[in-house]
Amino acid sequence: SPNTSICLGESTILTANGAVQYNWSPATTLSSSTGSSVSASPSTTTNYLVMGTDNFGCSNILQFTVNVNPLPTINVTNNPSVCQGSSVALMATGTNNYSWFPNTGLNNTIGAVVTATPIQSTTYNVVGEDVNGCKDTAITTVSVNPNPMLTTFPTNATMCMGDTSMLYVNGASTYIWSPNTAISSTTTDTVTIYPVVNTTYNILGIDSLGCSSIANIPVTVNVPPVVTVSPNTSICFGESIILTANGAVQYNWSPTTTLSSSTGSSVSASPNTTTTYLVIGT
């Protein structure tokens, strides 16, 4: 065809017929100035002339016009960072039709906006094509930052109602503890807890890049035993009496000076004066 269109940077084959010898001009962007077919690689729209000469030396001139369409300029979201498991929107601008590759971690491979959820740092290419079929490519790398690895101490805890216990976490920069009840702080790496029921404490750890992980510490709260002692009575001076405690497993008695033992569920008391005894059942 005497008229054709190409995209900037492409070439096209120009073919003339009907003569024996051919001379082309301008020759600067042609593969050859002679021959029936030449390759044209102009950077701007160019009119080419070909003179065809037959065996009798007669000649004629034909004009070829090669239209050069500019390439679109494609821009894309510049090298974003995400935390592992998170997504980021990638947006391309500059033309109408877009194709993305590789498709790893993408929700779609066509369109101006796609969502990337890569499991590792990935470089994406987006090819934009305009109405003339001309293309440009832009590149962006989505960096994937690992989430912090949280370590807790203890991994789980057991305590008695009314007692306190310390919990510790490390591996991140800032922390948020929940629930915020029966706890000394919700933003430090070490906290003191005093729950009255079984509670699982969850810790959100956030690192300097804004990536986060969650750890938890189950806490079991045991109810103290209900200890009873019998009898609660009177004796005569010089007598003794057996005191028996129930409701626990181990017992410690005080004061011990007038008791037969400081431990055991049953002890013999021989006080010389009215005395109040204390027994701790565990």
mmCIF file of C-alpha atoms in Angstrom:
data_model
loop_
_atom_site.group_PDB
_atom_site.id
_atom_site.type_symbol
_atom_site.label_atom_id
_atom_site.label_comp_id
_atom_site.label_asym_id
_atom_site.label_seq_id
_atom_site.Cartn_x
_atom_site.Cartn_y
_atom_site.Cartn_z
ATOM 1 C CA SER A 1 0.000 0.000 0.000
ATOM 2 C CA PRO A 2 1.332 3.499 -0.821
ATOM 3 C CA ASN A 3 0.332 4.600 2.699
ATOM 4 C CA THR A 4 0.997 2.742 5.896
ATOM 5 C CA SER A 5 1.367 3.456 9.614
ATOM 6 C CA ILE A 6 3.865 2.203 12.137
ATOM 7 C CA CYS A 7 4.679 2.901 15.774
ATOM 8 C CA LEU A 8 7.824 4.771 16.671
ATOM 9 C CA GLY A 9 10.742 2.357 16.686
ATOM 10 C CA GLU A 10 9.112 -0.121 14.307
ATOM 11 C CA SER A 11 9.886 -0.796 10.665
ATOM 12 C CA THR A 12 7.768 -1.695 7.649
ATOM 13 C CA ILE A 13 8.441 -3.320 4.292
ATOM 14 C CA LEU A 14 7.799 -1.167 1.209
ATOM 15 C CA THR A 15 7.331 -3.127 -2.030
ATOM 16 C CA ALA A 16 7.151 -1.770 -5.568
ATOM 17 C CA ASN A 17 6.054 -3.710 -8.651
ATOM 18 C CA GLY A 18 5.832 -3.148 -12.414
ATOM 19 C CA ALA A 19 9.405 -2.265 -13.305
ATOM 20 C CA VAL A 20 12.806 -3.892 -13.527
ATOM 21 C CA GLN A 21 14.975 -1.498 -11.558
ATOM 22 C CA TYR A 22 14.003 0.631 -8.564
ATOM 23 C CA ASN A 23 15.590 3.593 -6.862
ATOM 24 C CA TRP A 24 14.320 4.823 -3.487
ATOM 25 C CA SER A 25 14.701 8.149 -1.691
ATOM 26 C CA PRO A 26 15.316 9.488 0.879
ATOM 27 C CA ALA A 27 17.604 6.585 1.651
ATOM 28 C CA THR A 28 18.650 7.604 5.187
ATOM 29 C CA THR A 29 15.956 5.532 6.945
ATOM 30 C CA LEU A 30 15.784 2.722 4.355
ATOM 31 C CA SER A 31 17.598 -0.592 4.411
ATOM 32 C CA SER A 32 18.589 -0.016 0.785
ATOM 33 C CA SER A 33 18.147 2.561 -1.934
ATOM 34 C CA THR A 34 17.551 -0.096 -4.610
ATOM 35 C CA GLY A 35 15.490 -3.225 -5.015
ATOM 36 C CA SER A 36 11.791 -3.945 -5.293
ATOM 37 C CA SER A 37 11.408 -4.285 -1.487
ATOM 38 C CA VAL A 38 13.074 -2.187 1.173
ATOM 39 C CA SER A 39 12.663 -1.862 4.956
ATOM 40 C CA ALA A 40 11.740 1.608 6.215
ATOM 41 C CA SER A 41 12.442 2.709 9.814
ATOM 42 C CA PRO A 42 11.580 6.392 9.989
ATOM 43 C CA SER A 43 11.341 8.247 13.323
ATOM 44 C CA THR A 44 8.809 10.726 11.919
ATOM 45 C CA THR A 45 6.158 10.557 9.228
ATOM 46 C CA THR A 46 8.060 10.371 5.920
ATOM 47 C CA ASN A 47 7.207 10.432 2.208
ATOM 48 C CA TYR A 48 9.312 7.992 0.179
ATOM 49 C CA LEU A 49 9.716 8.109 -3.613
ATOM 50 C CA VAL A 50 10.514 5.080 -5.727
ATOM 51 C CA MET A 51 11.497 5.420 -9.396
ATOM 52 C CA GLY A 52 10.842 2.311 -11.428
ATOM 53 C CA THR A 53 12.608 1.777 -14.759
ATOM 54 C CA ASP A 54 11.728 -0.909 -17.307
ATOM 55 C CA ASN A 55 13.859 -2.670 -19.924
ATOM 56 C CA PHE A 56 13.269 0.117 -22.414
ATOM 57 C CA GLY A 57 14.612 2.763 -20.027
ATOM 58 C CA CYS A 58 11.204 4.225 -19.407
ATOM 59 C CA SER A 59 10.522 5.263 -15.815
ATOM 60 C CA ASN A 60 7.773 6.307 -13.453
ATOM 61 C CA ILE A 61 7.697 7.578 -9.875
ATOM 62 C CA LEU A 62 5.448 6.369 -7.016
ATOM 63 C CA GLN A 63 5.150 7.942 -3.569
ATOM 64 C CA PHE A 64 4.906 5.896 -0.350
ATOM 65 C CA THR A 65 3.847 7.639 2.870
ATOM 66 C CA VAL A 66 4.829 6.030 6.194
ATOM 67 C CA ASN A 67 2.960 7.574 9.127
ATOM 68 C CA VAL A 68 4.833 7.279 12.446
ATOM 69 C CA ASN A 69 2.624 7.215 15.513
ATOM 70 C CA PRO A 70 4.216 8.153 18.862
ATOM 71 C CA LEU A 71 4.395 5.612 21.674
ATOM 72 C CA PRO A 72 2.205 6.148 24.725
ATOM 73 C CA THR A 73 4.005 7.029 27.968
ATOM 74 C CA ILE A 74 2.954 4.558 30.646
ATOM 75 C CA ASN A 75 3.362 5.318 34.346
ATOM 76 C CA VAL A 76 2.652 2.869 37.163
ATOM 77 C CA THR A 77 2.546 2.938 40.970
ATOM 78 C CA ASN A 78 6.173 3.295 41.985
ATOM 79 C CA ASN A 79 7.683 0.337 43.852
ATOM 80 C CA PRO A 80 5.276 0.005 46.795
ATOM 81 C CA SER A 81 5.928 -2.087 49.907
ATOM 82 C CA VAL A 82 3.453 -4.379 51.654
ATOM 83 C CA CYS A 83 3.467 -6.649 54.649
ATOM 84 C CA GLN A 84 3.301 -10.368 54.031
ATOM 85 C CA GLY A 85 -0.301 -11.353 53.438
ATOM 86 C CA SER A 86 -1.404 -7.800 52.620
ATOM 87 C CA SER A 87 -2.481 -6.330 49.279
ATOM 88 C CA VAL A 88 -1.679 -3.175 47.347
ATOM 89 C CA ALA A 89 -3.422 -1.540 44.395
ATOM 90 C CA LEU A 90 -1.264 -0.982 41.314
ATOM 91 C CA MET A 91 -2.440 1.768 38.948
ATOM 92 C CA ALA A 92 -1.252 2.400 35.394
ATOM 93 C CA THR A 93 -1.862 5.620 33.475
ATOM 94 C CA GLY A 94 -1.052 6.937 30.006
ATOM 95 C CA THR A 95 -3.381 5.117 27.626
ATOM 96 C CA ASN A 96 -6.524 2.972 27.452
ATOM 97 C CA ASN A 97 -5.623 -0.732 27.406
ATOM 98 C CA TYR A 98 -3.276 -2.486 29.816
ATOM 99 C CA SER A 99 -1.872 -5.992 30.257
ATOM 100 C CA TRP A 100 0.036 -7.110 33.365
ATOM 101 C CA PHE A 101 2.557 -9.908 33.846
ATOM 102 C CA PRO A 102 3.513 -12.109 35.535
ATOM 103 C CA ASN A 103 0.089 -12.997 36.909
ATOM 104 C CA THR A 104 1.514 -14.259 40.214
ATOM 105 C CA GLY A 105 -0.353 -12.637 43.095
ATOM 106 C CA LEU A 106 -2.576 -10.504 40.843
ATOM 107 C CA ASN A 107 -6.373 -10.490 40.945
ATOM 108 C CA ASN A 108 -6.463 -9.602 37.245
ATOM 109 C CA THR A 109 -4.059 -9.245 34.318
ATOM 110 C CA ILE A 110 -5.950 -6.546 32.402
ATOM 111 C CA GLY A 111 -7.198 -3.103 33.353
ATOM 112 C CA ALA A 112 -5.754 0.150 34.624
ATOM 113 C CA VAL A 113 -5.947 -0.956 38.281
ATOM 114 C CA VAL A 114 -5.089 -4.397 39.642
ATOM 115 C CA THR A 115 -4.631 -5.723 43.172
ATOM 116 C CA ALA A 116 -1.335 -7.404 44.017
ATOM 117 C CA THR A 117 -0.954 -9.837 46.917
ATOM 118 C CA PRO A 118 2.448 -11.426 46.321
ATOM 119 C CA ILE A 119 3.954 -13.825 48.841
ATOM 120 C CA GLN A 120 7.451 -12.571 48.033
ATOM 121 C CA SER A 121 8.919 -9.459 46.436
ATOM 122 C CA THR A 122 7.828 -9.449 42.781
ATOM 123 C CA THR A 123 8.532 -7.235 39.761
ATOM 124 C CA TYR A 124 5.478 -6.574 37.590
ATOM 125 C CA ASN A 125 5.421 -5.314 34.000
ATOM 126 C CA VAL A 126 2.442 -3.447 32.581
ATOM 127 C CA VAL A 127 2.100 -3.005 28.831
ATOM 128 C CA GLY A 128 -0.101 -0.121 27.717
ATOM 129 C CA GLU A 129 -1.503 -0.071 24.168
ATOM 130 C CA ASP A 130 -3.152 2.953 22.525
ATOM 131 C CA VAL A 131 -5.771 3.140 19.759
ATOM 132 C CA ASN A 132 -3.013 2.966 17.115
ATOM 133 C CA GLY A 133 -1.674 -0.291 18.522
ATOM 134 C CA CYS A 134 1.447 1.399 19.854
ATOM 135 C CA LYS A 135 2.790 0.102 23.154
ATOM 136 C CA ASP A 136 4.925 1.153 26.078
ATOM 137 C CA THR A 137 5.983 -0.843 29.135
ATOM 138 C CA ALA A 138 6.370 0.283 32.729
ATOM 139 C CA ILE A 139 7.877 -1.714 35.586
ATOM 140 C CA THR A 140 7.164 -1.709 39.309
ATOM 141 C CA THR A 141 8.479 -3.907 42.113
ATOM 142 C CA VAL A 142 6.241 -4.796 45.037
ATOM 143 C CA SER A 143 8.465 -5.432 48.056
ATOM 144 C CA VAL A 144 7.054 -7.876 50.613
ATOM 145 C CA ASN A 145 8.167 -7.269 54.195
ATOM 146 C CA PRO A 146 7.918 -10.213 56.619
ATOM 147 C CA ASN A 147 5.601 -9.934 59.594
ATOM 148 C CA PRO A 148 7.315 -9.909 63.009
ATOM 149 C CA MET A 149 7.834 -13.213 64.821
ATOM 150 C CA LEU A 150 6.496 -12.774 68.344
ATOM 151 C CA THR A 151 7.814 -14.766 71.292
ATOM 152 C CA THR A 152 5.913 -14.863 74.592
ATOM 153 C CA PHE A 153 6.914 -15.909 78.081
ATOM 154 C CA PRO A 154 5.306 -17.900 79.379
ATOM 155 C CA THR A 155 3.476 -19.514 76.463
ATOM 156 C CA ASN A 156 0.618 -20.141 78.903
ATOM 157 C CA ALA A 157 0.165 -19.400 82.592
ATOM 158 C CA THR A 158 -1.594 -20.860 85.610
ATOM 159 C CA MET A 159 -2.303 -18.767 88.684
ATOM 160 C CA CYS A 160 -4.534 -18.599 91.730
ATOM 161 C CA MET A 161 -7.366 -16.132 92.026
ATOM 162 C CA GLY A 162 -6.147 -13.088 93.893
ATOM 163 C CA ASP A 163 -2.529 -13.535 92.818
ATOM 164 C CA THR A 164 -0.633 -11.574 90.165
ATOM 165 C CA SER A 165 1.540 -12.836 87.329
ATOM 166 C CA MET A 166 3.920 -11.255 84.823
ATOM 167 C CA LEU A 167 3.651 -11.820 81.064
ATOM 168 C CA TYR A 168 6.315 -10.863 78.512
ATOM 169 C CA VAL A 169 6.475 -10.559 74.711
ATOM 170 C CA ASN A 170 9.238 -9.601 72.268
ATOM 171 C CA GLY A 171 9.878 -9.537 68.518
ATOM 172 C CA ALA A 172 8.226 -6.227 67.561
ATOM 173 C CA SER A 173 8.537 -2.509 68.273
ATOM 174 C CA THR A 174 5.141 -1.692 69.761
ATOM 175 C CA TYR A 175 2.482 -3.839 71.385
ATOM 176 C CA ILE A 176 -1.234 -3.706 72.070
ATOM 177 C CA TRP A 177 -2.682 -6.144 74.634
ATOM 178 C CA SER A 178 -6.312 -7.164 74.873
ATOM 179 C CA PRO A 179 -8.568 -7.505 76.735
ATOM 180 C CA ASN A 180 -7.652 -4.400 78.734
ATOM 181 C CA THR A 181 -9.053 -5.737 82.019
ATOM 182 C CA ALA A 182 -7.042 -7.019 84.992
ATOM 183 C CA ILE A 183 -3.787 -5.881 83.367
ATOM 184 C CA SER A 184 -1.263 -3.228 84.407
ATOM 185 C CA SER A 185 -0.642 -1.866 80.898
ATOM 186 C CA THR A 186 -1.787 -2.489 77.326
ATOM 187 C CA THR A 187 1.213 -1.023 75.471
ATOM 188 C CA THR A 188 4.388 -2.395 77.068
ATOM 189 C CA ASP A 189 6.333 -5.590 76.411
ATOM 190 C CA THR A 190 5.977 -6.687 80.060
ATOM 191 C CA VAL A 191 2.666 -6.556 81.924
ATOM 192 C CA THR A 192 1.294 -7.646 85.288
ATOM 193 C CA ILE A 193 -2.052 -9.436 85.241
ATOM 194 C CA TYR A 194 -4.571 -10.235 87.972
ATOM 195 C CA PRO A 195 -7.592 -11.889 86.348
ATOM 196 C CA VAL A 196 -10.281 -13.602 88.426
ATOM 197 C CA VAL A 197 -11.474 -15.903 85.603
ATOM 198 C CA ASN A 198 -9.725 -17.846 82.859
ATOM 199 C CA THR A 199 -8.534 -15.292 80.283
ATOM 200 C CA THR A 200 -6.628 -15.444 77.007
ATOM 201 C CA TYR A 201 -4.532 -12.334 76.454
ATOM 202 C CA ASN A 202 -3.938 -11.391 72.806
ATOM 203 C CA ILE A 203 -0.920 -9.300 71.832
ATOM 204 C CA LEU A 204 -0.739 -7.357 68.571
ATOM 205 C CA GLY A 205 2.927 -6.713 67.794
ATOM 206 C CA ILE A 206 3.831 -4.056 65.220
ATOM 207 C CA ASP A 207 7.346 -3.621 63.828
ATOM 208 C CA SER A 208 9.083 -0.496 62.516
ATOM 209 C CA LEU A 209 7.749 -1.139 58.992
ATOM 210 C CA GLY A 210 4.158 -1.290 60.192
ATOM 211 C CA CYS A 211 3.878 -5.058 59.744
ATOM 212 C CA SER A 212 2.110 -6.945 62.507
ATOM 213 C CA SER A 213 1.497 -10.356 64.032
ATOM 214 C CA ILE A 214 -0.716 -11.630 66.840
ATOM 215 C CA ALA A 215 0.303 -13.894 69.707
ATOM 216 C CA ASN A 216 -1.774 -15.105 72.608
ATOM 217 C CA ILE A 217 -1.180 -16.327 76.143
ATOM 218 C CA PRO A 218 -3.938 -18.446 77.745
ATOM 219 C CA VAL A 219 -4.158 -17.871 81.502
ATOM 220 C CA THR A 220 -5.873 -20.380 83.764
ATOM 221 C CA VAL A 221 -7.164 -18.977 87.063
ATOM 222 C CA ASN A 222 -7.637 -21.529 89.841
ATOM 223 C CA VAL A 223 -10.027 -20.770 92.696
ATOM 224 C CA PRO A 224 -8.376 -20.981 96.156
ATOM 225 C CA PRO A 225 -9.630 -23.847 98.338
ATOM 226 C CA VAL A 226 -12.267 -23.243 101.005
ATOM 227 C CA VAL A 227 -10.627 -24.418 104.243
ATOM 228 C CA THR A 228 -12.625 -25.323 107.316
ATOM 229 C CA VAL A 229 -11.347 -26.235 110.797
ATOM 230 C CA SER A 230 -13.081 -28.123 113.541
ATOM 231 C CA PRO A 231 -13.713 -27.898 116.374
ATOM 232 C CA ASN A 232 -13.743 -24.269 117.538
ATOM 233 C CA THR A 233 -14.105 -24.913 121.223
ATOM 234 C CA SER A 234 -12.824 -24.458 124.762
ATOM 235 C CA ILE A 235 -10.562 -26.650 126.856
ATOM 236 C CA CYS A 236 -9.445 -26.687 130.450
ATOM 237 C CA PHE A 237 -5.968 -25.577 131.411
ATOM 238 C CA GLY A 238 -3.508 -28.437 130.888
ATOM 239 C CA GLU A 239 -5.700 -30.245 128.354
ATOM 240 C CA SER A 240 -5.138 -30.682 124.630
ATOM 241 C CA ILE A 241 -7.463 -30.886 121.644
ATOM 242 C CA ILE A 242 -7.256 -32.227 118.110
ATOM 243 C CA LEU A 243 -7.764 -29.570 115.433
ATOM 244 C CA THR A 244 -8.699 -30.887 111.979
ATOM 245 C CA ALA A 245 -8.633 -28.915 108.724
ATOM 246 C CA ASN A 246 -10.459 -29.873 105.532
ATOM 247 C CA GLY A 247 -10.777 -28.586 101.981
ATOM 248 C CA ALA A 248 -7.157 -28.552 100.812
ATOM 249 C CA VAL A 249 -4.260 -30.899 100.104
ATOM 250 C CA GLN A 250 -1.456 -29.395 102.165
ATOM 251 C CA TYR A 251 -1.726 -27.482 105.438
ATOM 252 C CA ASN A 252 0.558 -25.164 107.375
ATOM 253 C CA TRP A 253 -0.321 -24.178 110.973
ATOM 254 C CA SER A 254 0.812 -21.296 113.170
ATOM 255 C CA PRO A 255 1.771 -20.399 115.822
ATOM 256 C CA THR A 256 3.574 -23.706 116.201
ATOM 257 C CA THR A 257 4.831 -23.419 119.795
ATOM 258 C CA THR A 258 1.826 -25.205 121.321
ATOM 259 C CA LEU A 259 1.047 -27.529 118.394
ATOM 260 C CA SER A 260 2.163 -31.084 117.887
ATOM 261 C CA SER A 261 3.085 -30.279 114.250
ATOM 262 C CA SER A 262 3.139 -27.351 111.875
ATOM 263 C CA THR A 263 1.836 -29.442 108.957
ATOM 264 C CA GLY A 264 -0.843 -32.027 108.300
ATOM 265 C CA SER A 265 -4.615 -31.958 108.248
ATOM 266 C CA SER A 266 -4.850 -32.776 111.988
ATOM 267 C CA VAL A 267 -2.697 -31.396 114.792
ATOM 268 C CA SER A 268 -2.874 -31.492 118.578
ATOM 269 C CA ALA A 269 -3.109 -28.116 120.328
ATOM 270 C CA SER A 270 -2.038 -27.639 124.001
ATOM 271 C CA PRO A 271 -2.178 -23.891 124.650
ATOM 272 C CA ASN A 272 -1.730 -22.432 128.138
ATOM 273 C CA THR A 273 -3.809 -19.381 127.232
ATOM 274 C CA THR A 274 -6.623 -18.686 124.856
ATOM 275 C CA THR A 275 -5.001 -18.887 121.423
ATOM 276 C CA THR A 276 -6.113 -18.242 117.857
ATOM 277 C CA TYR A 277 -4.510 -20.607 115.355
ATOM 278 C CA LEU A 278 -4.100 -19.953 111.643
ATOM 279 C CA VAL A 279 -4.024 -22.731 109.052
ATOM 280 C CA ILE A 280 -3.192 -22.122 105.405
ATOM 281 C CA GLY A 281 -4.600 -24.767 103.069
ATOM 282 C CA THR A 282 -3.013 -25.209 99.664
#
